[in-house]
């Protein structure tokens, strides 16, 4: 199983083809039920929703919200001790979630899904899926007299392939302005809270269409990280994501930081730090040889990195150095959130808490 399969970018290779459903049907024997499109099938209620694969975590005010497989979304109002399942209108696997306000949140996932909540994550509605995304791209290209042959070919291919590409992350700067990013340079922007969306695929320095794995704001700047050392920073004047050179050419899974310090991290324990908005980088010694798949910032400002094996690293100097947090790894981790004195972790075994010692 490759690294991307069991972190929160799970099953990209499978999601990029229409074979997944067929392979599952073969594995389970003769079909006894007609195929139910996950985009049109509500998430099934399950008492084990918080114990299955969790891919993303976010804070909605004092509430914690987690998203995972088969459209499962759960929320907690007691710091993660107990979880309640939310009402979700589809059952596509969900990958990431974010709340710019305590009430308003967005979640993204496979099949080009974008979900929206107006009640702190208790219930959700669909704002976008791969079918609508393909139509948006086709319309934009058809109305653009300067569209290239490659752009027209990409729009046609997207329409023919259907909703097979996942969104992998979401970031809203406020209740109106947000971005969703994903596989093969998939990126959409909204300026009206998700009522309408626009493809920004032609506004990234990503000619090879590498996967866009994560998007985050650090120190007033907005960054995207992806495959083969890809790091992009939003040029707000141009409305364009410009490429930044980094010394590592492997995959970055995420980024974290604070004013004056940006960290990007990924495969084989690799992490790099910049104090000049990505103009130069220094390698951070993590002491790990496994992928770094999640990060968080503690209320006291400490930065945390979590490995795919569940190891937790803590930095009290804005990411210049890291120390291992005591405790045995609890299994693969794909999402992390520091809330109060607890570190909440999500992964293949669901959600768990780990004490976060005071600085």
XYZ file of C-alpha atoms in Angstrom:
359
model
C 0.000 0.000 0.000
C 1.554 3.318 -1.023
C 1.860 6.240 1.359
C -0.913 8.251 -0.261
C -3.358 5.406 0.249
C -3.494 5.497 4.013
C -2.955 9.103 4.849
C -5.648 11.666 4.254
C -4.906 11.787 0.510
C -6.091 8.171 0.511
C -6.632 6.190 -2.645
C -5.688 8.870 -5.160
C -4.732 6.251 -7.720
C -8.055 4.516 -7.217
C -10.042 7.736 -7.165
C -8.537 8.785 -10.485
C -10.180 5.858 -12.282
C -13.672 4.469 -12.547
C -12.420 1.009 -11.619
C -12.836 1.266 -7.846
C -16.533 0.433 -7.766
C -16.062 -2.421 -10.209
C -13.158 -3.900 -8.249
C -15.180 -3.726 -5.040
C -18.104 -5.496 -6.698
C -15.849 -8.291 -7.970
C -14.285 -8.719 -4.535
C -17.648 -9.032 -2.838
C -19.150 -11.475 -5.310
C -22.363 -11.155 -7.345
C -24.149 -7.869 -6.869
C -27.306 -8.087 -4.832
C -28.153 -4.382 -4.945
C -28.210 -1.915 -7.841
C -25.303 0.528 -7.871
C -25.959 3.560 -5.686
C -23.944 6.616 -6.694
C -22.236 8.003 -3.559
C -23.072 11.509 -4.790
C -26.760 10.701 -4.603
C -26.770 8.519 -1.483
C -26.845 9.978 2.019
C -24.201 8.884 4.504
C -25.386 5.912 6.551
C -25.854 6.486 10.256
C -23.434 4.363 12.283
C -22.545 4.184 15.986
C -18.984 3.454 14.826
C -18.607 6.590 12.678
C -15.949 8.009 15.028
C -14.054 4.695 14.996
C -13.616 4.385 11.235
C -11.150 6.162 8.942
C -10.894 9.870 9.787
C -9.089 12.091 7.287
C -9.645 15.670 8.474
C -10.147 17.677 11.665
C -11.158 21.277 12.325
C -12.340 23.534 15.129
C -15.664 25.361 14.851
C -15.511 27.724 17.782
C -15.265 25.381 20.760
C -16.703 22.456 18.766
C -14.476 19.837 17.090
C -15.467 18.464 13.685
C -13.997 15.417 11.925
C -14.586 14.010 8.430
C -13.847 10.603 6.952
C -14.867 7.713 4.778
C -18.308 7.142 3.264
C -19.411 10.692 3.985
C -19.068 10.337 7.745
C -18.838 13.612 9.669
C -18.823 13.671 13.460
C -18.626 16.524 15.948
C -17.813 16.903 19.639
C -18.746 19.587 22.147
C -16.649 18.170 25.003
C -13.148 18.297 23.577
C -13.327 14.942 21.822
C -14.577 12.762 24.678
C -17.858 12.036 22.861
C -18.841 12.366 19.210
C -22.174 12.852 17.426
C -22.713 11.984 13.778
C -23.827 14.807 11.484
C -26.436 14.646 8.731
C -24.651 14.402 5.347
C -26.457 14.139 1.979
C -23.844 11.954 0.251
C -21.503 9.062 0.970
C -18.342 9.963 -0.939
C -15.139 9.724 1.098
C -14.314 13.068 2.707
C -10.745 14.281 3.081
C -10.545 17.733 4.703
C -12.641 20.265 6.624
C -12.267 23.895 7.717
C -14.325 26.518 9.580
C -13.514 30.217 9.116
C -16.237 31.042 11.671
C -17.841 28.944 14.438
C -20.972 28.424 12.336
C -19.756 28.322 8.721
C -17.700 25.374 7.507
C -16.671 23.566 4.345
C -15.598 19.953 3.749
C -14.155 18.380 0.594
C -13.425 14.926 -0.727
C -13.666 12.374 -3.488
C -15.912 12.787 -6.533
C -15.084 16.528 -6.539
C -17.305 17.070 -3.498
C -17.637 20.362 -1.611
C -20.011 20.393 1.374
C -21.149 23.406 3.394
C -22.472 23.760 6.955
C -24.156 26.788 8.515
C -24.706 25.274 11.969
C -21.222 24.421 13.180
C -21.059 21.061 11.433
C -24.295 19.491 12.707
C -25.738 19.290 9.174
C -24.367 19.723 5.664
C -25.469 20.507 2.121
C -23.668 19.960 -1.174
C -22.299 23.021 -2.963
C -20.203 21.378 -5.686
C -19.356 17.972 -7.109
C -17.268 16.633 -9.975
C -20.127 16.812 -12.444
C -20.765 20.500 -11.768
C -17.013 21.215 -11.635
C -16.539 19.750 -15.111
C -19.384 21.892 -16.434
C -17.802 25.013 -14.917
C -14.464 24.270 -16.555
C -16.108 23.563 -19.913
C -18.056 26.827 -19.799
C -15.003 28.867 -18.826
C -12.895 27.404 -21.619
C -15.636 27.750 -24.239
C -16.052 31.455 -23.399
C -12.316 32.158 -23.425
C -11.113 33.112 -26.919
C -7.525 32.783 -25.719
C -7.901 29.235 -24.384
C -5.125 26.930 -25.553
C -5.611 23.598 -27.282
C -4.333 21.910 -24.126
C -6.938 23.699 -21.994
C -9.715 22.698 -24.367
C -8.500 19.101 -24.340
C -8.371 19.077 -20.539
C -11.926 20.440 -20.321
C -13.190 17.767 -22.713
C -11.383 15.010 -20.837
C -12.748 16.204 -17.494
C -16.299 16.114 -18.846
C -15.824 12.628 -20.335
C -14.239 11.120 -17.223
C -16.979 12.278 -14.880
C -16.600 13.038 -11.162
C -13.479 10.933 -10.634
C -11.034 13.458 -9.174
C -10.878 14.251 -5.453
C -10.498 17.576 -3.725
C -7.801 17.150 -1.073
C -7.981 20.354 0.950
C -10.009 23.493 1.578
C -9.210 26.951 2.908
C -11.579 29.870 3.473
C -10.085 33.201 4.468
C -13.496 34.461 5.607
C -17.160 33.629 5.089
C -17.002 34.524 1.387
C -13.531 33.919 -0.051
C -12.287 30.358 -0.288
C -10.343 27.786 -2.288
C -10.526 24.033 -2.782
C -7.578 22.109 -4.245
C -6.994 18.550 -5.345
C -5.634 15.989 -7.758
C -4.076 16.934 -11.098
C -4.002 20.700 -10.414
C -7.676 20.796 -9.493
C -8.337 24.212 -7.932
C -11.508 26.281 -7.611
C -12.160 29.662 -6.004
C -15.317 31.284 -4.670
C -15.928 34.894 -3.660
C -19.519 34.415 -2.487
C -19.357 31.661 0.109
C -19.615 28.832 -2.395
C -22.757 29.886 -4.222
C -20.648 30.100 -7.391
C -17.201 28.708 -8.201
C -14.489 29.457 -10.744
C -11.674 27.177 -11.885
C -8.213 28.597 -11.206
C -6.327 25.831 -13.007
C -4.791 28.432 -15.314
C -3.670 30.547 -12.345
C -1.060 28.175 -10.912
C 2.583 27.653 -11.851
C 1.948 23.920 -12.193
C 2.375 22.987 -15.874
C 2.803 19.283 -15.065
C -0.543 19.236 -13.216
C 0.939 17.821 -10.009
C -1.489 16.987 -7.215
C -2.235 19.911 -4.905
C -2.228 18.275 -1.466
C -2.774 21.126 0.976
C -3.602 24.837 1.165
C -3.066 27.008 4.246
C -2.549 30.618 5.276
C 0.641 31.365 7.227
C 1.672 34.840 8.312
C -0.749 36.628 6.009
C 0.247 34.623 2.915
C -1.628 31.747 1.298
C 0.390 28.685 0.238
C -0.242 25.421 -1.607
C 2.009 22.346 -1.452
C 2.020 19.246 -3.634
C 4.033 16.669 -5.498
C 7.712 16.826 -6.526
C 8.625 19.723 -4.262
C 5.780 21.943 -5.438
C 5.194 25.005 -3.253
C 3.009 27.870 -4.490
C 2.282 31.262 -2.918
C -0.668 33.452 -3.827
C 0.217 36.733 -5.516
C -2.848 38.682 -4.507
C -2.256 41.523 -6.973
C -2.094 39.152 -9.940
C -4.621 36.650 -8.613
C -2.100 33.908 -9.345
C -0.261 31.189 -7.399
C 3.463 31.619 -8.080
C 5.933 28.741 -7.705
C 8.625 28.880 -5.003
C 11.832 26.865 -5.343
C 12.553 24.356 -2.564
C 15.556 22.024 -2.071
C 13.417 18.870 -1.862
C 11.831 17.273 -4.926
C 9.680 14.726 -3.153
C 6.029 15.075 -2.201
C 4.899 17.581 0.400
C 1.768 16.538 2.281
C 1.148 19.708 4.264
C 2.320 22.986 5.749
C 2.109 24.751 9.078
C 3.592 27.849 10.651
C 3.159 31.204 12.324
C 4.161 34.775 11.665
C 7.768 34.730 10.452
C 8.130 30.956 10.077
C 6.742 28.577 7.431
C 7.215 24.781 7.472
C 6.475 22.362 4.650
C 6.641 18.614 5.301
C 6.164 15.301 3.545
C 7.715 11.993 2.598
C 10.435 10.224 4.598
C 10.397 12.643 7.499
C 11.402 15.579 5.345
C 10.575 19.069 6.593
C 11.895 22.459 5.480
C 11.595 25.871 7.117
C 11.546 29.382 5.688
C 11.651 32.678 7.553
C 11.443 34.836 4.411
C 8.123 33.746 2.847
C 9.698 30.931 0.857
C 12.646 32.792 -0.664
C 15.111 30.465 1.101
C 14.841 27.245 3.079
C 16.677 25.271 5.750
C 16.242 21.579 6.453
C 14.599 20.681 9.764
C 15.979 17.580 11.468
C 12.993 15.482 12.492
C 14.805 12.247 13.296
C 12.170 10.303 11.368
C 12.307 8.291 8.158
C 8.551 7.911 7.683
C 6.149 10.357 6.096
C 4.918 13.386 8.008
C 1.195 13.457 7.352
C -0.413 15.957 9.743
C 0.307 19.098 11.727
C -1.243 21.417 14.278
C -0.583 24.538 16.290
C -1.145 24.415 20.048
C -2.980 27.243 21.814
C 0.357 28.349 23.309
C 1.894 28.676 19.831
C 3.895 25.454 19.733
C 3.984 23.687 16.358
C 3.349 19.953 16.065
C 4.129 17.454 13.316
C 2.672 13.939 13.248
C 4.001 10.979 11.274
C 2.109 8.298 9.419
C 3.152 5.934 12.233
C 1.588 8.179 14.879
C 4.769 9.750 16.274
C 4.279 13.333 17.493
C 6.989 16.008 17.265
C 6.737 19.331 19.124
C 8.566 22.611 18.507
C 8.719 25.544 20.930
C 10.920 27.679 18.653
C 8.665 28.207 15.628
C 9.778 25.011 13.931
C 13.548 25.455 14.114
C 13.914 22.299 16.211
C 11.568 19.490 17.215
C 11.439 17.042 20.109
C 9.536 13.786 20.313
C 6.412 13.898 22.471
C 6.473 10.990 24.961
C 4.040 8.160 24.384
C 3.733 5.121 22.188
C 2.437 5.693 18.652
C -1.212 4.755 18.365
C -1.268 3.812 14.696
C -1.382 5.698 11.389
C -2.460 9.351 11.615
C -3.896 11.527 8.870
C -5.265 14.515 10.852
C -4.331 16.391 14.006
C -5.835 19.202 16.062
C -4.599 20.757 19.324
C -7.514 21.783 21.532
C -6.993 22.834 25.132
C -4.573 20.441 26.754
C -5.363 17.628 24.338
C -4.046 16.613 20.951
C -6.875 15.042 18.949
C -5.681 12.623 16.279
C -7.594 11.001 13.425
C -6.571 8.045 11.289
C -7.429 4.537 10.179
C -8.588 3.624 13.697
C -10.812 6.653 14.060
C -10.379 9.401 16.641
C -8.310 9.405 19.796
C -6.895 11.900 22.309
C -3.361 12.316 23.552
C -2.312 14.615 26.413
C -0.410 17.677 25.279
C 1.947 18.595 28.087
C 2.238 22.270 28.991
C 5.220 24.124 27.580
